[in-house]
CSV table of C-alpha atoms in Angstrom, one decimal:
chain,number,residue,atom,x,y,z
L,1,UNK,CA,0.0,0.0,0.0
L,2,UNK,CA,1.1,3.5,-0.7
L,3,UNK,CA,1.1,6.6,0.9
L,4,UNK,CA,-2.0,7.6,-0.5
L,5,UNK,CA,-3.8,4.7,-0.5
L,6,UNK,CA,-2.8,4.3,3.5
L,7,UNK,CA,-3.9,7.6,4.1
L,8,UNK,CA,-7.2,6.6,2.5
L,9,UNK,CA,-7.7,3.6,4.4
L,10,UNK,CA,-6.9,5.6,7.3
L,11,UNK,CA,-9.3,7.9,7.3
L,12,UNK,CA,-12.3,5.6,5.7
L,13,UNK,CA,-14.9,4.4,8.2
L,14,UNK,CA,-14.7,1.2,10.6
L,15,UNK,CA,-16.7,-0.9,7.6
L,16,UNK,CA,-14.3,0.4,4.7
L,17,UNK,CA,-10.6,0.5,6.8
L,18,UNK,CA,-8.3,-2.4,5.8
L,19,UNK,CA,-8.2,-4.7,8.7
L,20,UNK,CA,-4.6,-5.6,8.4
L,21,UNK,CA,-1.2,-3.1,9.0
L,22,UNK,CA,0.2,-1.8,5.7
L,23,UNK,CA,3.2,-4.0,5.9
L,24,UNK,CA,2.2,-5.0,2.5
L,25,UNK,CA,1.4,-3.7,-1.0
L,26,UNK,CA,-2.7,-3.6,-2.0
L,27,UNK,CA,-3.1,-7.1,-2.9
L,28,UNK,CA,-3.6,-7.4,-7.1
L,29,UNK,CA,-5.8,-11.1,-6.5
L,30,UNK,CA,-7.8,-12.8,-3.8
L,31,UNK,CA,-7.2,-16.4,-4.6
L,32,UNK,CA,-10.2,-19.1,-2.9
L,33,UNK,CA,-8.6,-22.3,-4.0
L,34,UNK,CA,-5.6,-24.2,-5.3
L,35,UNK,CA,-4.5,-27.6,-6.8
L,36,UNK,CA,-1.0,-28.5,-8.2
L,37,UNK,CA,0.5,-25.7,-9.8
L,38,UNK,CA,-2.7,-24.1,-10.4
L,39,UNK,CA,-4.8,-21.6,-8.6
L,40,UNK,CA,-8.2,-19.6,-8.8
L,41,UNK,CA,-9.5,-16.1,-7.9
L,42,UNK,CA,-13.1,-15.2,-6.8
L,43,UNK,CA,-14.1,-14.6,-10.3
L,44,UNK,CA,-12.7,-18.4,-11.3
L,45,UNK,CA,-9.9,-17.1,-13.3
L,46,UNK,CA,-7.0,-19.8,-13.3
L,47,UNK,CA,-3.4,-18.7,-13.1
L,48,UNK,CA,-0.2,-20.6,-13.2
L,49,UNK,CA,1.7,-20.3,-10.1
L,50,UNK,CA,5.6,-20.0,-11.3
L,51,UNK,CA,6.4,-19.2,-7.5
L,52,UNK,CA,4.8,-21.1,-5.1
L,53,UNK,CA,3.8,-19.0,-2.3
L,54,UNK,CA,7.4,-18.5,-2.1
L,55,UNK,CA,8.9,-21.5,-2.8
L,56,UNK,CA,6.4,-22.5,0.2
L,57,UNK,CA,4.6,-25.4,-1.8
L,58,UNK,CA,6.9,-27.5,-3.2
L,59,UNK,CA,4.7,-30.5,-3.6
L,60,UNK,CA,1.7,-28.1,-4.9
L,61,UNK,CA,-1.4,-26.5,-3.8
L,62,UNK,CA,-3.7,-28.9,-1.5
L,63,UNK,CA,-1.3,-31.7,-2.0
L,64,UNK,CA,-3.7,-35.1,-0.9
L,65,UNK,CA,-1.0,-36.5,1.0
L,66,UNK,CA,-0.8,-33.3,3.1
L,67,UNK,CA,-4.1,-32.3,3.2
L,68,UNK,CA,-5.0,-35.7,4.6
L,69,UNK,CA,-2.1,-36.1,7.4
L,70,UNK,CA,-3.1,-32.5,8.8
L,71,UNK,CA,-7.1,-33.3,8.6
L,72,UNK,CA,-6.0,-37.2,10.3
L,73,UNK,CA,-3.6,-35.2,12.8
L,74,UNK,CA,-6.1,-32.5,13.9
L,75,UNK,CA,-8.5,-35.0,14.9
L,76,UNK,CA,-6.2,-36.6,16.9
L,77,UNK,CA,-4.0,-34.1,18.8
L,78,UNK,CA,-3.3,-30.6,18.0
L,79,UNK,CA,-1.3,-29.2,20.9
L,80,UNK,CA,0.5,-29.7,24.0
L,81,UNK,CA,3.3,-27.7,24.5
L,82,UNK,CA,7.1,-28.8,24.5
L,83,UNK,CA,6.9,-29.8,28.3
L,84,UNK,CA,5.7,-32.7,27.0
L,85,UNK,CA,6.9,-35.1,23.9
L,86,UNK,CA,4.5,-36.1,20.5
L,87,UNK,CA,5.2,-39.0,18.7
L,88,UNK,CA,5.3,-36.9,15.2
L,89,UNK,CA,8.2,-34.5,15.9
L,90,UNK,CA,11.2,-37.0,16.5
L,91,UNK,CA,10.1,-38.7,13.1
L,92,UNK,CA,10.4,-35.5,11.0
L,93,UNK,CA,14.1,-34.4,13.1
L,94,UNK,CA,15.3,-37.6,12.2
L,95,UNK,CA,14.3,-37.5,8.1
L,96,UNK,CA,15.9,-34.3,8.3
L,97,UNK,CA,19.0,-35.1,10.3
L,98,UNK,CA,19.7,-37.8,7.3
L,99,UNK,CA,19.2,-35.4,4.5
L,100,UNK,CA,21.6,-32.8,6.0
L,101,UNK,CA,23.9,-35.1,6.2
L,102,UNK,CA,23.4,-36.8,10.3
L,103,UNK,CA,25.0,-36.4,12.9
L,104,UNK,CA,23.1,-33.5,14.1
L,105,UNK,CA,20.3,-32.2,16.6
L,106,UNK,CA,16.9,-30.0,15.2
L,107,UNK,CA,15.3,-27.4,17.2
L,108,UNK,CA,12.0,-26.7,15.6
L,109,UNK,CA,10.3,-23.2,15.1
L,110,UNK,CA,7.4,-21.7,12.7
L,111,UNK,CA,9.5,-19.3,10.3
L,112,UNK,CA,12.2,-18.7,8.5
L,113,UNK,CA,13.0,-16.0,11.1
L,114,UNK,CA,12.7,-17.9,14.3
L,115,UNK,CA,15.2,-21.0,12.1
L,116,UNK,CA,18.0,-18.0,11.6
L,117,UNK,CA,17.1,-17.0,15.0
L,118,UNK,CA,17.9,-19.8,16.9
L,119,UNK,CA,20.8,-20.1,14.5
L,120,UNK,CA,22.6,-16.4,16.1
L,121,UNK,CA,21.7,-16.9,19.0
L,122,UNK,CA,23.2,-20.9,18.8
L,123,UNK,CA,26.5,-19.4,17.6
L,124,UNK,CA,26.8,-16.6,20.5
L,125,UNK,CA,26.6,-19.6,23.1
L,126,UNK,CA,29.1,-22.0,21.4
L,127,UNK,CA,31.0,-18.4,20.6
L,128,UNK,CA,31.3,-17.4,24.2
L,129,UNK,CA,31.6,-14.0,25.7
L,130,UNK,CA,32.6,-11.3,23.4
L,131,UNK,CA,32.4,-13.8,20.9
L,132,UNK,CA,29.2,-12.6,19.4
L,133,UNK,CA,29.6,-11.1,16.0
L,134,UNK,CA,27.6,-12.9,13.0
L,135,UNK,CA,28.9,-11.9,9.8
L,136,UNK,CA,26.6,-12.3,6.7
L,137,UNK,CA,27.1,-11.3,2.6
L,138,UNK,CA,25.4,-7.9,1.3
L,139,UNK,CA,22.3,-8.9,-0.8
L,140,UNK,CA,21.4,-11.5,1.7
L,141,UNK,CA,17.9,-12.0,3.3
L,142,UNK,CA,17.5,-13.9,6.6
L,143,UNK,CA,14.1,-12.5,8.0
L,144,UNK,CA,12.1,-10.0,9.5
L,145,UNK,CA,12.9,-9.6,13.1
L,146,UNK,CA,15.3,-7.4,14.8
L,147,UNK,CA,18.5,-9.8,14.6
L,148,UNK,CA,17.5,-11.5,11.4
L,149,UNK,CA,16.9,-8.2,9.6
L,150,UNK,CA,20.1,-6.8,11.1
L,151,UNK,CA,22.0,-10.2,10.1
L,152,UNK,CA,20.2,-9.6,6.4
L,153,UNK,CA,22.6,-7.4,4.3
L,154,UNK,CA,20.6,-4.8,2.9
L,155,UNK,CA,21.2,-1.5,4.7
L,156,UNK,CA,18.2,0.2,3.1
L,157,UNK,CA,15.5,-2.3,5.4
L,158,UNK,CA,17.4,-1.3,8.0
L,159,UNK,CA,16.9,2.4,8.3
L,160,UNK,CA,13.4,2.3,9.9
L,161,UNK,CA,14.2,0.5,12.8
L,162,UNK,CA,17.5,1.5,13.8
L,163,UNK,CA,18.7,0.9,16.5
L,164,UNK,CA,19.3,-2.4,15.4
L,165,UNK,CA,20.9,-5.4,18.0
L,166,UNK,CA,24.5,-5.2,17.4
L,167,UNK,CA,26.6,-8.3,16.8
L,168,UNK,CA,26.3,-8.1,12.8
L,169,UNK,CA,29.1,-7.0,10.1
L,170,UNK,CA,28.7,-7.3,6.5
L,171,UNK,CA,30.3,-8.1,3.5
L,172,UNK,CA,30.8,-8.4,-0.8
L,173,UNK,CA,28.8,-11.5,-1.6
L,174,UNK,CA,31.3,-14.2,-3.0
L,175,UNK,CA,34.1,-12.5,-1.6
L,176,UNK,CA,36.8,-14.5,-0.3
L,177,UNK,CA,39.1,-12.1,0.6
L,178,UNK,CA,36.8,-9.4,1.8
L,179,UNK,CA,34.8,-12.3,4.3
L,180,UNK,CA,38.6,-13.0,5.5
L,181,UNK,CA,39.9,-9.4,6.2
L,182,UNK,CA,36.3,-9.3,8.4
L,183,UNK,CA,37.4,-12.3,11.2
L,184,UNK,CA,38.3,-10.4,13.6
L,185,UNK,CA,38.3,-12.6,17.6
L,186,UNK,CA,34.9,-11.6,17.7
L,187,UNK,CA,33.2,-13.5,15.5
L,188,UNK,CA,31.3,-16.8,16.3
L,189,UNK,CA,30.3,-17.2,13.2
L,190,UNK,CA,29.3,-16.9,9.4
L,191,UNK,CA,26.0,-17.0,7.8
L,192,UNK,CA,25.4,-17.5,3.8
L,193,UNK,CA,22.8,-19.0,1.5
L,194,UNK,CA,23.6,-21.3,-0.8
L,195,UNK,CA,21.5,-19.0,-3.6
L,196,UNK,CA,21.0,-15.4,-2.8
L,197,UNK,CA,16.9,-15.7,-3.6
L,198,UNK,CA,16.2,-12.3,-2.2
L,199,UNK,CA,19.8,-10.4,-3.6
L,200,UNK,CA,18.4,-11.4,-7.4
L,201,UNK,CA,18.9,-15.4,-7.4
L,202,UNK,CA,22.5,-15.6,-7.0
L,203,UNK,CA,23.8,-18.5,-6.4
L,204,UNK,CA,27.0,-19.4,-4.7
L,205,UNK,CA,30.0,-21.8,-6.1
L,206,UNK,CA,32.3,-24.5,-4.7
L,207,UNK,CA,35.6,-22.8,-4.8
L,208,UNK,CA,33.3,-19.6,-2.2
L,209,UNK,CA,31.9,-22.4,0.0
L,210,UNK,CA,34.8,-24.5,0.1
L,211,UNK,CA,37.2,-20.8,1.0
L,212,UNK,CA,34.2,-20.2,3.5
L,213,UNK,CA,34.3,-23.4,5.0
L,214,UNK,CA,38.5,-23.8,5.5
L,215,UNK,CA,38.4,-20.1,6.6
L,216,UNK,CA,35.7,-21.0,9.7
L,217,UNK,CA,37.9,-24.3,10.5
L,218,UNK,CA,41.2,-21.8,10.5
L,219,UNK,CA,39.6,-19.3,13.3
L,220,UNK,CA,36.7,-21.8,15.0
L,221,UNK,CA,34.3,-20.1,13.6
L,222,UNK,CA,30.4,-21.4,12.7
L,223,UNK,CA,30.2,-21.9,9.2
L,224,UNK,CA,25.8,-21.3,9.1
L,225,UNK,CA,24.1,-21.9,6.3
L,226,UNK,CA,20.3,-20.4,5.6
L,227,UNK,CA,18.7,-22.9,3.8
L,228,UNK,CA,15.3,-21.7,4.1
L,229,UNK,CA,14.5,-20.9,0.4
L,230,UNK,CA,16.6,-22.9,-1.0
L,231,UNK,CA,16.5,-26.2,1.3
L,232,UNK,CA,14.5,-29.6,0.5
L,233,UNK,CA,15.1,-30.0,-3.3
L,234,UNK,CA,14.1,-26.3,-4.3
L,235,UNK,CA,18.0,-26.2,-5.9
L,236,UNK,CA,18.3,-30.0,-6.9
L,237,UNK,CA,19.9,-31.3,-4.1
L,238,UNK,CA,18.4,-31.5,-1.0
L,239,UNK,CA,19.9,-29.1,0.1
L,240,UNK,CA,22.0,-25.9,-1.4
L,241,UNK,CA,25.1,-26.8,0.4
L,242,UNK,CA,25.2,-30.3,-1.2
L,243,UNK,CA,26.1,-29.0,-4.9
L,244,UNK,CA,29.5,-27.8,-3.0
L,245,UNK,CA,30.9,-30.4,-1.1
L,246,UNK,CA,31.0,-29.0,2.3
L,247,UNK,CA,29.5,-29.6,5.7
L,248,UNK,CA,28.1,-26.4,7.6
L,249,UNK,CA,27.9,-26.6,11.4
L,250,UNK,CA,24.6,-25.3,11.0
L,251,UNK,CA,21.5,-25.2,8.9
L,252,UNK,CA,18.3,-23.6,8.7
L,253,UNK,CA,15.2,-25.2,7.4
L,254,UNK,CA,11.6,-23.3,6.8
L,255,UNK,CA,9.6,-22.5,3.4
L,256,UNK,CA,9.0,-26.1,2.2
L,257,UNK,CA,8.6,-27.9,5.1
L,258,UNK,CA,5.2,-27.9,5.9
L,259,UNK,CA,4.1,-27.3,2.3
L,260,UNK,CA,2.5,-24.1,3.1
L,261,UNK,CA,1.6,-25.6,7.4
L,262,UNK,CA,4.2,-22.8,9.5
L,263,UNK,CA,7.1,-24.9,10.4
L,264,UNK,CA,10.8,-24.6,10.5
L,265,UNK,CA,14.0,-25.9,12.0
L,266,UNK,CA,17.5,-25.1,12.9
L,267,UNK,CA,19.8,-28.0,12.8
L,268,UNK,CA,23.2,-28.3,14.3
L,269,UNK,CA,25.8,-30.6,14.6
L,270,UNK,CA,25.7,-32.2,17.9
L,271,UNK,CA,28.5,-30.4,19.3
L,272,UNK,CA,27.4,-27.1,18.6
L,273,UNK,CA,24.0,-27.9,20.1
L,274,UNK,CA,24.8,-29.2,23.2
L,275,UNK,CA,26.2,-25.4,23.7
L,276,UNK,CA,22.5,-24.8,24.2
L,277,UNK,CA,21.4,-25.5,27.8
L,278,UNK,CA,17.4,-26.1,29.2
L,279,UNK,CA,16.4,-22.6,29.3
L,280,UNK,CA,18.3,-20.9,26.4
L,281,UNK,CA,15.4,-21.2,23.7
L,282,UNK,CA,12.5,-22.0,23.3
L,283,UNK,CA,8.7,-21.6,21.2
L,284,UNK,CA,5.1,-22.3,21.9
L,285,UNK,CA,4.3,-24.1,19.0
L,286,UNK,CA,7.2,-25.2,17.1
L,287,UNK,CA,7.8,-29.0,16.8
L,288,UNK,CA,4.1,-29.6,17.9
L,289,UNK,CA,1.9,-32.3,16.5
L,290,UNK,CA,-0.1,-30.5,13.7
L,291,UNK,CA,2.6,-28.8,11.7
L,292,UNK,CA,5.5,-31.7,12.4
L,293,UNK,CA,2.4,-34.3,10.6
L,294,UNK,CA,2.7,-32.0,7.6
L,295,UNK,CA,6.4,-31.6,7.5
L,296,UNK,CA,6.4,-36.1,7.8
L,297,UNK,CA,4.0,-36.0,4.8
L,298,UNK,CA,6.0,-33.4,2.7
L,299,UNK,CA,9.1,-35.3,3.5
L,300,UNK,CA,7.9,-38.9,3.0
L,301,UNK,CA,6.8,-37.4,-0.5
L,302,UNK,CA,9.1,-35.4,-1.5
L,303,UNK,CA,11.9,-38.9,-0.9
L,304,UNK,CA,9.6,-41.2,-3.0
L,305,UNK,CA,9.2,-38.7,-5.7
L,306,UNK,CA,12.9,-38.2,-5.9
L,307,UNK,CA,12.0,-34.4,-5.5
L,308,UNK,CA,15.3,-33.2,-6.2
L,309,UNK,CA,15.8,-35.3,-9.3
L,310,UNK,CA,12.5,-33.5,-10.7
L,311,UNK,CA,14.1,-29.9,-9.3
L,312,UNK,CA,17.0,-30.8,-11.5
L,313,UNK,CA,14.8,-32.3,-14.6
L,314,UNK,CA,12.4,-29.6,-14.6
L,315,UNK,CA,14.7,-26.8,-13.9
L,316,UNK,CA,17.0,-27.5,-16.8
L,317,UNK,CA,13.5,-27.7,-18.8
L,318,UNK,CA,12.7,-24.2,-18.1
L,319,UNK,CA,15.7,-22.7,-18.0
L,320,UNK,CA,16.3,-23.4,-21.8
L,321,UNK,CA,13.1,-22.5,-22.6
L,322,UNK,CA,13.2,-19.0,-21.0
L,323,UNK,CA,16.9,-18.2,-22.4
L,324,UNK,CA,14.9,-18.4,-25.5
L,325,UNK,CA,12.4,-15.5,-25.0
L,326,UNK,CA,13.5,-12.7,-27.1
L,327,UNK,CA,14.2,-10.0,-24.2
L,328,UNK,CA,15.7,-12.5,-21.9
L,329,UNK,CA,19.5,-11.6,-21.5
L,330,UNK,CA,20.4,-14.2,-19.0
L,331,UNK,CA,18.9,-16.9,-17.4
L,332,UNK,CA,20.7,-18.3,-13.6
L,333,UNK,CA,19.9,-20.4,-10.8
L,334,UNK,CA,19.8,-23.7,-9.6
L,335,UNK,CA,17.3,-26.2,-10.1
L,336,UNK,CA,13.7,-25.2,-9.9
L,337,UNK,CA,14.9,-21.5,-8.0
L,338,UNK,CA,15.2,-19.6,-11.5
L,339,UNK,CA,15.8,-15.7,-12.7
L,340,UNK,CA,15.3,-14.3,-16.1
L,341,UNK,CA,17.1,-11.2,-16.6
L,342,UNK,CA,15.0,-8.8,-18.5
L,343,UNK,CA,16.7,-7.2,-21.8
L,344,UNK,CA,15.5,-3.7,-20.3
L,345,UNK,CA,14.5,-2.8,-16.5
L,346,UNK,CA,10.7,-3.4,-16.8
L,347,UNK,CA,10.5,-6.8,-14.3
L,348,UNK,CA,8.0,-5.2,-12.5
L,349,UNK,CA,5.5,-4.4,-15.5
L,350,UNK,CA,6.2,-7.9,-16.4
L,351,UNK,CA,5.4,-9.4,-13.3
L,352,UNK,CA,2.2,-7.4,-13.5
L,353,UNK,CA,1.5,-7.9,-17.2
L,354,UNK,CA,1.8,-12.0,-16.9
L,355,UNK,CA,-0.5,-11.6,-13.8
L,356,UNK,CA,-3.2,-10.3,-16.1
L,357,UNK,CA,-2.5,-13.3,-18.4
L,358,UNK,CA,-2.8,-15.6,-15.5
L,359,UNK,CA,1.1,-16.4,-15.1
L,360,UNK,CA,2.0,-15.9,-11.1
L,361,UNK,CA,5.8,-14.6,-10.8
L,362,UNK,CA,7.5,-12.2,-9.4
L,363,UNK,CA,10.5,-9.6,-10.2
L,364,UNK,CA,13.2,-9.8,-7.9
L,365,UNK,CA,15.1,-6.9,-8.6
L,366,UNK,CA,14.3,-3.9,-11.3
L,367,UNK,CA,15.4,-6.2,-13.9
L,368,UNK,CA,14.8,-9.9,-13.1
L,369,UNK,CA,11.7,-12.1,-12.6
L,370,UNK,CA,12.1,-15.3,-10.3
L,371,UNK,CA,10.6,-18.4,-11.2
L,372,UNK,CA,10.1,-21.0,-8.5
L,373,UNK,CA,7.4,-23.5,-9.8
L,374,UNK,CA,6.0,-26.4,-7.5
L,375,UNK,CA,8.8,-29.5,-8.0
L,376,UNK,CA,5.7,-31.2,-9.5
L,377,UNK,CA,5.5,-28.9,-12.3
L,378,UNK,CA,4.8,-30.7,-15.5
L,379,UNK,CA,5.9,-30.0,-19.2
L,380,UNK,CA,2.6,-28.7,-20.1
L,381,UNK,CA,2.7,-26.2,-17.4
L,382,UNK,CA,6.7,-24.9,-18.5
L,383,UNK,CA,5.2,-24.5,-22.1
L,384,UNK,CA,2.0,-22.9,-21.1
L,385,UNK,CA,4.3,-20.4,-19.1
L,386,UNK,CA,6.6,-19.5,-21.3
L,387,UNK,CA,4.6,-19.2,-24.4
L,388,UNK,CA,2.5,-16.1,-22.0
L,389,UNK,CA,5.9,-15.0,-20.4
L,390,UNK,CA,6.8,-14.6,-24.8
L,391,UNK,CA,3.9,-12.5,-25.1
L,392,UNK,CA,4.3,-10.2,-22.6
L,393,UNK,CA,7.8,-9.8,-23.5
L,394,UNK,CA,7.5,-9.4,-27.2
């Protein structure tokens, strides 16, 4: 919402005032109901979704499989606090512990933010006193609260809520040299993503993450990774890391989890957790019985559908197919987590303009659309998308 249209709302009746805080834009659809890759609005217009909530539904809109472990689960038990165990939750930290690798503990939480969260604050107890700095890569995007937006490197979302926490530093993205020059005895630890979603879909490379990782062993510091966009087969591997051939100390878990049910997790090798002690952390409802059925659905799915093989499969699909739209410069990514770069710097009218042709993306930067399909995407749907992304463009 803009200026204007806030002022409006703000002086409109009870009836006519927009119920919810302007933290976003005017909404351009109301959608009522999804399935697959597809969605519909109140006036039963169907539109491709080429972004998944977010890269939040992986496995697709009202996915049976999910939809029937959360109706199954909330008839059973819904809540009771993490005094007490469920039988769901160790299930789901175990599938993950495997995929990441093992040998590791999860602490579970409902966003993105509370994963990177628990991640900080993880690496100021194993850090120690004065210990405390987390140093992340300009462009980055780790969340919305007041440590998570200080740890995300964009100064400009930072200037509204200054003062921030301190115990953040910043520096280039894919930088050896700079990240190294920024270890001073202060830091615990360093926090990447594998892909830059938010900084324009830039991915990372083996010789960074392999610097990154001997760097962190050299001072005995937390190599972190945020995994949160990018984790459970979004890139074509389980997880971002994974194309690299390193092991982080920790990893944060959120978007597809849960397949659109809030759930997250922070996982660490069991060293670094047992810094935390009863007491340090904690969260109503994270790890509770509802969300952790939908995240044991997702991930029994996602394994028997070879999700990351289809991330791979499909994403290769695409990404030829949109390097050959006339007005597409460049295409990058990994796997199914995809951005066109746009000839001239009109993403946004784009975005818009496939909207109004029923074609759901969204432009990342002033000259680059992201793509992030459900895995399940077929061929029909990458043709049907490109053919009205062609359109637009031509």
């Amino acid at each position: 919402m803009n200026a204007e249209s806030h002022a409006a709302a703000m002086s409109a009746s009870d009836d006519e005032r927009c119920p919810f805080m302007p933290t976003y834009g005017p909404p351009a659809v109301t959608f009522v109901r999804g399935r697959g890759t597809e969605l519909w609005d109140t006036e039963g217009r169907r539109y491709l979704d080429f972004l998944s909530g977010l890269a939040v539904v992986s496995l697709g809109h009202a996915h049976p499989a999910v939809a029937q472990a959360v109706a199954e689960q909330a008839a059973t038990l819904v809540h009771v606090s993490n005094l007490y165990a469920n039988v769901v939750a160790p299930d789901v930290a175990r599938t993950l512990d495997r995929l990441v690798g093992g040998g590791g503990q999860i602490f579970f939480a409902n966003s993105g933010a509370e994963a990177n969260e628990c991640a900080i604050k993880l690496a100021r107890r194993y850090g120690g006193r004065g210990r405390h700095v987390v140093v992340s890569a300009y462009g980055s995007f780790h969340g919305r609260t007041l440590a998570t937006l200080h740890a995300t490197g964009q100064p400009a979302k930072h200037e509204a809520f200054q003062p921030l926490p301190e115990g953040f530093r910043h520096v280039a993205w894919h930088d050896l040299d700079a990240l190294e020059a920024s270890l001073d005895p202060t830091v615990a630890a360093v926090l990447l993503e594998s892909v830059q979603g938010e900084g324009g879909v830039q991915p990372a490379d083996t010789e960074y993450f392999a610097g990154v990782r001997r760097l962190c062993d050299e001072r005995g510091i937390l190599f972190m990774v945020d995994e949160v966009q990018t984790g459970l087969a979004r890139t074509g591997e389980w997880f971002g890391f994974q194309h690299f051939d390193v092991r982080p100390d920790v990893v944060t878990i959120a978007k597809a989890l849960g397949n659109g049910v809030p759930i997250s997790a922070c996982w660490a090798r069991a060293e670094v957790a047992a810094a935390f002690r009863p007491g340090d952390h904690a969260t109503t409802y994270g790890g509770g019985p509802l969300a952790t059925a939908a995240a044991r659905a997702v991930l029994a799915t996602m394994e028997s559908i070879d999700a990351p093989g289809l991330a791979r499969r499909q994403g290769a699909r695409l990404t030829d197919a949109l390097a050959a739209i006339p007005g597409v410069t460049a295409v990058r990514g990994m796997g199914l987590l995809i951005a066109a770069e746009l000839e001239a710097g009109e993403a946004p009218a784009v975005a818009a303009a496939a909207l109004e042709r029923g074609l759901i993306v969204n432009a990342v930067t002033p000259t680059a659309l992201r793509l992030a399909p459900p895995l399940i995407v077929t061929d029909d749907e990458i043709d049907q998308a490109v053919t009205i992304l062609t359109e637009v463009l031509a």
